[in-house]
mmCIF file of C-alpha atoms in Angstrom:
data_model
loop_
_atom_site.group_PDB
_atom_site.id
_atom_site.type_symbol
_atom_site.label_atom_id
_atom_site.label_comp_id
_atom_site.label_asym_id
_atom_site.label_seq_id
_atom_site.Cartn_x
_atom_site.Cartn_y
_atom_site.Cartn_z
ATOM 1 C CA UNK A 1 36.161 -51.132 52.574
ATOM 2 C CA UNK A 2 40.191 -51.760 52.214
ATOM 3 C CA UNK A 3 40.978 -50.714 55.614
ATOM 4 C CA UNK A 4 38.899 -50.015 59.172
ATOM 5 C CA UNK A 5 36.569 -47.345 59.221
ATOM 6 C CA UNK A 6 35.498 -45.373 62.010
ATOM 7 C CA UNK A 7 32.968 -42.557 62.508
ATOM 8 C CA UNK A 8 32.527 -40.021 63.287
ATOM 9 C CA UNK A 9 36.025 -38.680 63.330
ATOM 10 C CA UNK A 10 35.510 -35.970 65.496
ATOM 11 C CA UNK A 11 32.476 -35.798 68.289
ATOM 12 C CA UNK A 12 31.859 -32.900 70.957
ATOM 13 C CA UNK A 13 29.079 -33.462 73.182
ATOM 14 C CA UNK A 14 28.094 -32.003 76.501
ATOM 15 C CA UNK A 15 28.491 -33.832 79.684
ATOM 16 C CA UNK A 16 25.780 -35.963 80.390
ATOM 17 C CA UNK A 17 24.955 -36.755 76.931
ATOM 18 C CA UNK A 18 25.133 -40.158 75.537
ATOM 19 C CA UNK A 19 27.350 -40.963 72.453
ATOM 20 C CA UNK A 20 27.765 -43.897 70.038
ATOM 21 C CA UNK A 21 30.903 -44.626 68.235
ATOM 22 C CA UNK A 22 31.146 -46.798 65.166
ATOM 23 C CA UNK A 23 33.810 -48.855 63.569
ATOM 24 C CA UNK A 24 33.899 -51.050 60.231
ATOM 25 C CA UNK A 25 36.282 -53.787 60.349
ATOM 26 C CA UNK A 26 38.112 -55.133 57.411
ATOM 27 C CA UNK A 27 35.902 -57.596 55.773
ATOM 28 C CA UNK A 28 36.691 -61.206 56.966
ATOM 29 C CA UNK A 29 38.552 -60.230 60.103
ATOM 30 C CA UNK A 30 36.773 -61.867 62.759
ATOM 31 C CA UNK A 31 38.785 -60.266 65.821
ATOM 32 C CA UNK A 32 37.657 -56.658 66.553
ATOM 33 C CA UNK A 33 39.272 -54.530 69.448
ATOM 34 C CA UNK A 34 38.643 -51.043 70.875
ATOM 35 C CA UNK A 35 41.103 -49.071 72.841
ATOM 36 C CA UNK A 36 41.141 -45.499 74.517
ATOM 37 C CA UNK A 37 43.878 -43.159 74.311
ATOM 38 C CA UNK A 38 44.238 -40.118 76.457
ATOM 39 C CA UNK A 39 46.107 -37.327 75.518
ATOM 40 C CA UNK A 40 49.974 -37.983 75.715
ATOM 41 C CA UNK A 41 48.996 -41.484 77.206
ATOM 42 C CA UNK A 42 49.531 -45.138 75.716
ATOM 43 C CA UNK A 43 46.731 -47.311 74.496
ATOM 44 C CA UNK A 44 44.216 -48.720 77.014
ATOM 45 C CA UNK A 45 42.259 -51.777 76.289
ATOM 46 C CA UNK A 46 38.393 -51.489 76.573
ATOM 47 C CA UNK A 47 36.631 -54.683 74.733
ATOM 48 C CA UNK A 48 37.793 -57.268 72.594
ATOM 49 C CA UNK A 49 35.307 -59.210 69.992
ATOM 50 C CA UNK A 50 36.116 -62.610 68.679
ATOM 51 C CA UNK A 51 33.774 -64.061 66.467
ATOM 52 C CA UNK A 52 30.482 -65.510 68.219
ATOM 53 C CA UNK A 53 32.458 -65.966 71.211
ATOM 54 C CA UNK A 54 31.441 -63.933 74.623
ATOM 55 C CA UNK A 55 33.497 -60.560 74.234
ATOM 56 C CA UNK A 56 36.313 -59.672 76.590
ATOM 57 C CA UNK A 57 35.004 -56.638 78.233
ATOM 58 C CA UNK A 58 37.688 -56.693 81.022
ATOM 59 C CA UNK A 59 38.742 -53.257 80.069
ATOM 60 C CA UNK A 60 35.666 -51.165 80.113
ATOM 61 C CA UNK A 61 36.250 -48.606 82.743
ATOM 62 C CA UNK A 62 32.730 -48.399 84.207
ATOM 63 C CA UNK A 63 29.280 -49.649 83.223
ATOM 64 C CA UNK A 64 28.477 -46.575 81.273
ATOM 65 C CA UNK A 65 30.422 -47.817 78.680
ATOM 66 C CA UNK A 66 29.160 -50.644 76.626
ATOM 67 C CA UNK A 67 29.965 -52.043 73.125
ATOM 68 C CA UNK A 68 27.967 -54.616 70.800
ATOM 69 C CA UNK A 69 29.009 -56.026 67.483
ATOM 70 C CA UNK A 70 26.058 -56.930 65.277
ATOM 71 C CA UNK A 71 26.371 -60.050 62.566
ATOM 72 C CA UNK A 72 30.114 -60.264 63.193
ATOM 73 C CA UNK A 73 31.088 -57.366 61.419
ATOM 74 C CA UNK A 74 30.544 -53.462 62.429
ATOM 75 C CA UNK A 75 30.726 -52.593 66.317
ATOM 76 C CA UNK A 76 29.304 -49.807 68.103
ATOM 77 C CA UNK A 77 30.721 -48.277 71.232
ATOM 78 C CA UNK A 78 28.357 -46.505 73.539
ATOM 79 C CA UNK A 79 29.133 -44.030 76.277
ATOM 80 C CA UNK A 80 26.220 -43.321 78.593
ATOM 81 C CA UNK A 81 26.110 -39.950 80.493
ATOM 82 C CA UNK A 82 29.470 -38.702 79.302
ATOM 83 C CA UNK A 83 31.744 -37.416 81.667
ATOM 84 C CA UNK A 84 34.956 -35.052 80.774
ATOM 85 C CA UNK A 85 37.331 -37.639 81.720
ATOM 86 C CA UNK A 86 36.070 -39.539 79.006
ATOM 87 C CA UNK A 87 37.210 -37.252 76.394
ATOM 88 C CA UNK A 88 39.999 -39.275 74.358
ATOM 89 C CA UNK A 89 40.765 -40.827 71.058
ATOM 90 C CA UNK A 90 38.863 -44.068 70.664
ATOM 91 C CA UNK A 91 40.814 -46.777 68.133
ATOM 92 C CA UNK A 92 39.353 -49.516 66.669
ATOM 93 C CA UNK A 93 41.439 -52.319 65.010
ATOM 94 C CA UNK A 94 40.558 -55.489 63.402
ATOM 95 C CA UNK A 95 42.601 -58.907 62.398
ATOM 96 C CA UNK A 96 42.256 -62.395 61.275
ATOM 97 C CA UNK A 97 41.417 -64.831 63.989
ATOM 98 C CA UNK A 98 45.276 -65.452 64.374
ATOM 99 C CA UNK A 99 47.617 -62.600 64.001
ATOM 100 C CA UNK A 100 49.448 -63.025 60.574
ATOM 101 C CA UNK A 101 52.692 -60.967 59.452
ATOM 102 C CA UNK A 102 50.212 -58.079 58.718
ATOM 103 C CA UNK A 103 49.714 -57.341 62.343
ATOM 104 C CA UNK A 104 46.665 -55.814 63.517
ATOM 105 C CA UNK A 105 44.648 -52.746 61.264
ATOM 106 C CA UNK A 106 43.788 -49.936 63.180
ATOM 107 C CA UNK A 107 41.169 -47.322 62.113
ATOM 108 C CA UNK A 108 42.157 -43.542 62.513
ATOM 109 C CA UNK A 109 40.134 -43.170 65.465
ATOM 110 C CA UNK A 110 37.308 -40.665 66.852
ATOM 111 C CA UNK A 111 38.399 -37.940 68.994
ATOM 112 C CA UNK A 112 35.717 -37.263 71.683
ATOM 113 C CA UNK A 113 35.726 -34.063 73.409
ATOM 114 C CA UNK A 114 33.329 -34.041 76.214
ATOM 115 C CA UNK A 115 32.945 -30.059 77.485
ATOM 116 C CA UNK B 1 49.812 -60.102 74.709
ATOM 117 C CA UNK B 2 52.333 -58.496 77.442
ATOM 118 C CA UNK B 3 53.250 -55.045 77.820
ATOM 119 C CA UNK B 4 56.432 -53.943 75.764
ATOM 120 C CA UNK B 5 58.118 -50.990 77.330
ATOM 121 C CA UNK B 6 59.891 -48.656 74.931
ATOM 122 C CA UNK B 7 63.242 -46.713 75.564
ATOM 123 C CA UNK B 8 63.631 -43.662 75.519
ATOM 124 C CA UNK B 9 60.492 -42.030 76.029
ATOM 125 C CA UNK B 10 61.503 -39.286 73.795
ATOM 126 C CA UNK B 11 64.024 -38.745 71.027
ATOM 127 C CA UNK B 12 64.970 -35.907 68.857
ATOM 128 C CA UNK B 13 67.277 -36.206 66.159
ATOM 129 C CA UNK B 14 68.369 -34.116 62.792
ATOM 130 C CA UNK B 15 67.159 -35.079 59.503
ATOM 131 C CA UNK B 16 69.031 -37.365 57.815
ATOM 132 C CA UNK B 17 70.310 -39.168 61.206
ATOM 133 C CA UNK B 18 69.566 -42.806 62.385
ATOM 134 C CA UNK B 19 67.025 -43.285 65.295
ATOM 135 C CA UNK B 20 67.495 -46.210 67.607
ATOM 136 C CA UNK B 21 64.655 -47.073 69.695
ATOM 137 C CA UNK B 22 64.360 -50.252 72.261
ATOM 138 C CA UNK B 23 61.815 -52.196 73.491
ATOM 139 C CA UNK B 24 62.022 -54.605 76.680
ATOM 140 C CA UNK B 25 59.490 -57.366 77.585
ATOM 141 C CA UNK B 26 59.210 -60.092 80.423
ATOM 142 C CA UNK B 27 58.322 -63.517 79.305
ATOM 143 C CA UNK B 28 58.548 -65.620 76.500
ATOM 144 C CA UNK B 29 56.805 -64.331 73.183
ATOM 145 C CA UNK B 30 55.517 -65.566 69.800
ATOM 146 C CA UNK B 31 56.482 -62.510 67.839
ATOM 147 C CA UNK B 32 57.010 -58.860 68.584
ATOM 148 C CA UNK B 33 55.414 -55.876 66.657
ATOM 149 C CA UNK B 34 56.252 -52.517 66.179
ATOM 150 C CA UNK B 35 53.786 -49.763 65.443
ATOM 151 C CA UNK B 36 53.872 -46.070 64.593
ATOM 152 C CA UNK B 37 51.424 -43.454 65.257
ATOM 153 C CA UNK B 38 50.952 -39.949 63.758
ATOM 154 C CA UNK B 39 49.347 -37.192 65.653
ATOM 155 C CA UNK B 40 47.606 -39.347 68.091
ATOM 156 C CA UNK B 41 45.490 -41.154 65.801
ATOM 157 C CA UNK B 42 45.484 -44.507 64.187
ATOM 158 C CA UNK B 43 48.446 -46.658 64.609
ATOM 159 C CA UNK B 44 50.189 -48.392 61.495
ATOM 160 C CA UNK B 45 51.743 -51.683 61.673
ATOM 161 C CA UNK B 46 55.300 -51.508 60.727
ATOM 162 C CA UNK B 47 56.928 -55.060 61.077
ATOM 163 C CA UNK B 48 56.501 -57.921 62.889
ATOM 164 C CA UNK B 49 59.537 -60.346 63.874
ATOM 165 C CA UNK B 50 59.271 -63.917 65.072
ATOM 166 C CA UNK B 51 60.593 -65.320 68.152
ATOM 167 C CA UNK B 52 62.936 -67.460 65.827
ATOM 168 C CA UNK B 53 64.251 -64.611 63.718
ATOM 169 C CA UNK B 54 67.119 -62.225 64.732
ATOM 170 C CA UNK B 55 66.751 -59.594 62.463
ATOM 171 C CA UNK B 56 64.279 -58.040 59.990
ATOM 172 C CA UNK B 57 64.577 -55.432 57.461
ATOM 173 C CA UNK B 58 61.693 -53.459 55.708
ATOM 174 C CA UNK B 59 62.854 -50.298 53.629
ATOM 175 C CA UNK B 60 64.619 -47.961 55.903
ATOM 176 C CA UNK B 61 63.618 -49.623 58.996
ATOM 177 C CA UNK B 62 65.695 -52.594 60.885
ATOM 178 C CA UNK B 63 64.538 -54.635 63.631
ATOM 179 C CA UNK B 64 66.785 -56.864 65.666
ATOM 180 C CA UNK B 65 65.478 -59.394 68.475
ATOM 181 C CA UNK B 66 67.166 -60.986 71.340
ATOM 182 C CA UNK B 67 65.152 -63.261 73.180
ATOM 183 C CA UNK B 68 67.753 -64.066 75.771
ATOM 184 C CA UNK B 69 67.897 -60.360 76.848
ATOM 185 C CA UNK B 70 64.141 -60.101 76.117
ATOM 186 C CA UNK B 71 64.649 -57.117 74.355
ATOM 187 C CA UNK B 72 64.466 -55.323 70.588
ATOM 188 C CA UNK B 73 65.390 -52.728 68.622
ATOM 189 C CA UNK B 74 63.950 -50.396 65.870
ATOM 190 C CA UNK B 75 66.350 -48.662 63.654
ATOM 191 C CA UNK B 76 65.183 -46.109 61.180
ATOM 192 C CA UNK B 77 68.317 -44.921 58.730
ATOM 193 C CA UNK B 78 68.462 -41.441 56.884
ATOM 194 C CA UNK B 79 65.445 -40.276 58.953
ATOM 195 C CA UNK B 80 63.035 -37.880 57.437
ATOM 196 C CA UNK B 81 60.835 -35.177 58.977
ATOM 197 C CA UNK B 82 57.948 -37.583 57.943
ATOM 198 C CA UNK B 83 58.947 -40.120 60.476
ATOM 199 C CA UNK B 84 58.068 -37.757 63.128
ATOM 200 C CA UNK B 85 55.623 -40.128 65.260
ATOM 201 C CA UNK B 86 55.398 -42.132 68.387
ATOM 202 C CA UNK B 87 56.598 -45.555 68.003
ATOM 203 C CA UNK B 88 55.190 -48.663 69.843
ATOM 204 C CA UNK B 89 56.140 -52.309 70.565
ATOM 205 C CA UNK B 90 53.962 -55.144 71.573
ATOM 206 C CA UNK B 91 55.278 -58.351 72.562
ATOM 207 C CA UNK B 92 52.673 -60.993 71.534
ATOM 208 C CA UNK B 93 52.810 -64.225 73.635
ATOM 209 C CA UNK B 94 50.318 -66.070 71.546
ATOM 210 C CA UNK B 95 49.347 -67.953 74.384
ATOM 211 C CA UNK B 96 45.535 -68.140 73.635
ATOM 212 C CA UNK B 97 45.043 -64.401 74.226
ATOM 213 C CA UNK B 98 44.881 -62.038 70.953
ATOM 214 C CA UNK B 99 44.869 -58.933 72.810
ATOM 215 C CA UNK B 100 47.627 -56.637 72.186
ATOM 216 C CA UNK B 101 48.937 -54.622 74.943
ATOM 217 C CA UNK B 102 50.702 -51.239 74.391
ATOM 218 C CA UNK B 103 53.068 -49.216 76.270
ATOM 219 C CA UNK B 104 53.478 -45.347 76.087
ATOM 220 C CA UNK B 105 55.852 -45.549 73.176
ATOM 221 C CA UNK B 106 58.929 -43.466 72.058
ATOM 222 C CA UNK B 107 57.975 -40.169 70.840
ATOM 223 C CA UNK B 108 60.275 -39.349 67.916
ATOM 224 C CA UNK B 109 60.677 -35.898 66.602
ATOM 225 C CA UNK B 110 62.903 -35.470 63.261
ATOM 226 C CA UNK B 111 64.096 -31.732 62.684
ATOM 227 C CA UNK B 112 64.520 -30.701 59.246
#
């Protein structure tokens, strides 16, 4: 598609359940990012994929969080044994390997609510 | 990249007025980018200004960059209710890292 697509747009889950969030980046964009934004807060970096290189996982808050990117395209962020503090909007962005004058393109996010 | 710090944290103006937001950063940059976020969802890239540029325009947006003061400003002229959003700046160092670090943004409210 023309933009970054994220699904689902909203997810309500019970505490302790696992969730999977999906990001479909712009075709040809080799860099893919996941961010998290809690209510009223700034964006918190989670993980970054660049081509076939090892991902930068330095922002993942705990070992309950993991992400993969298959075939250099679609990415899945998995949160195991969800906690209430995981409630946030999860944003995905993609870019060309080098930032262009068009910056980074974000998806509309997945709003996760853990009850 | 490095974190830009936006100022003020919140700004409320009447429709038709101009809105000015500021951004400060700490070390040298390759470029500085401004983003808008509506209703806590996806961010939209507004404008990118390179370190060798001093001013850039895009429609009702005007961005200035002062590398000696390590600061940038975003001016929205003739504001509209639809400009109500949070605005973020990102100072990109270009030093081998493609990470973008966001601050808490400026929350702009345009009152009809």
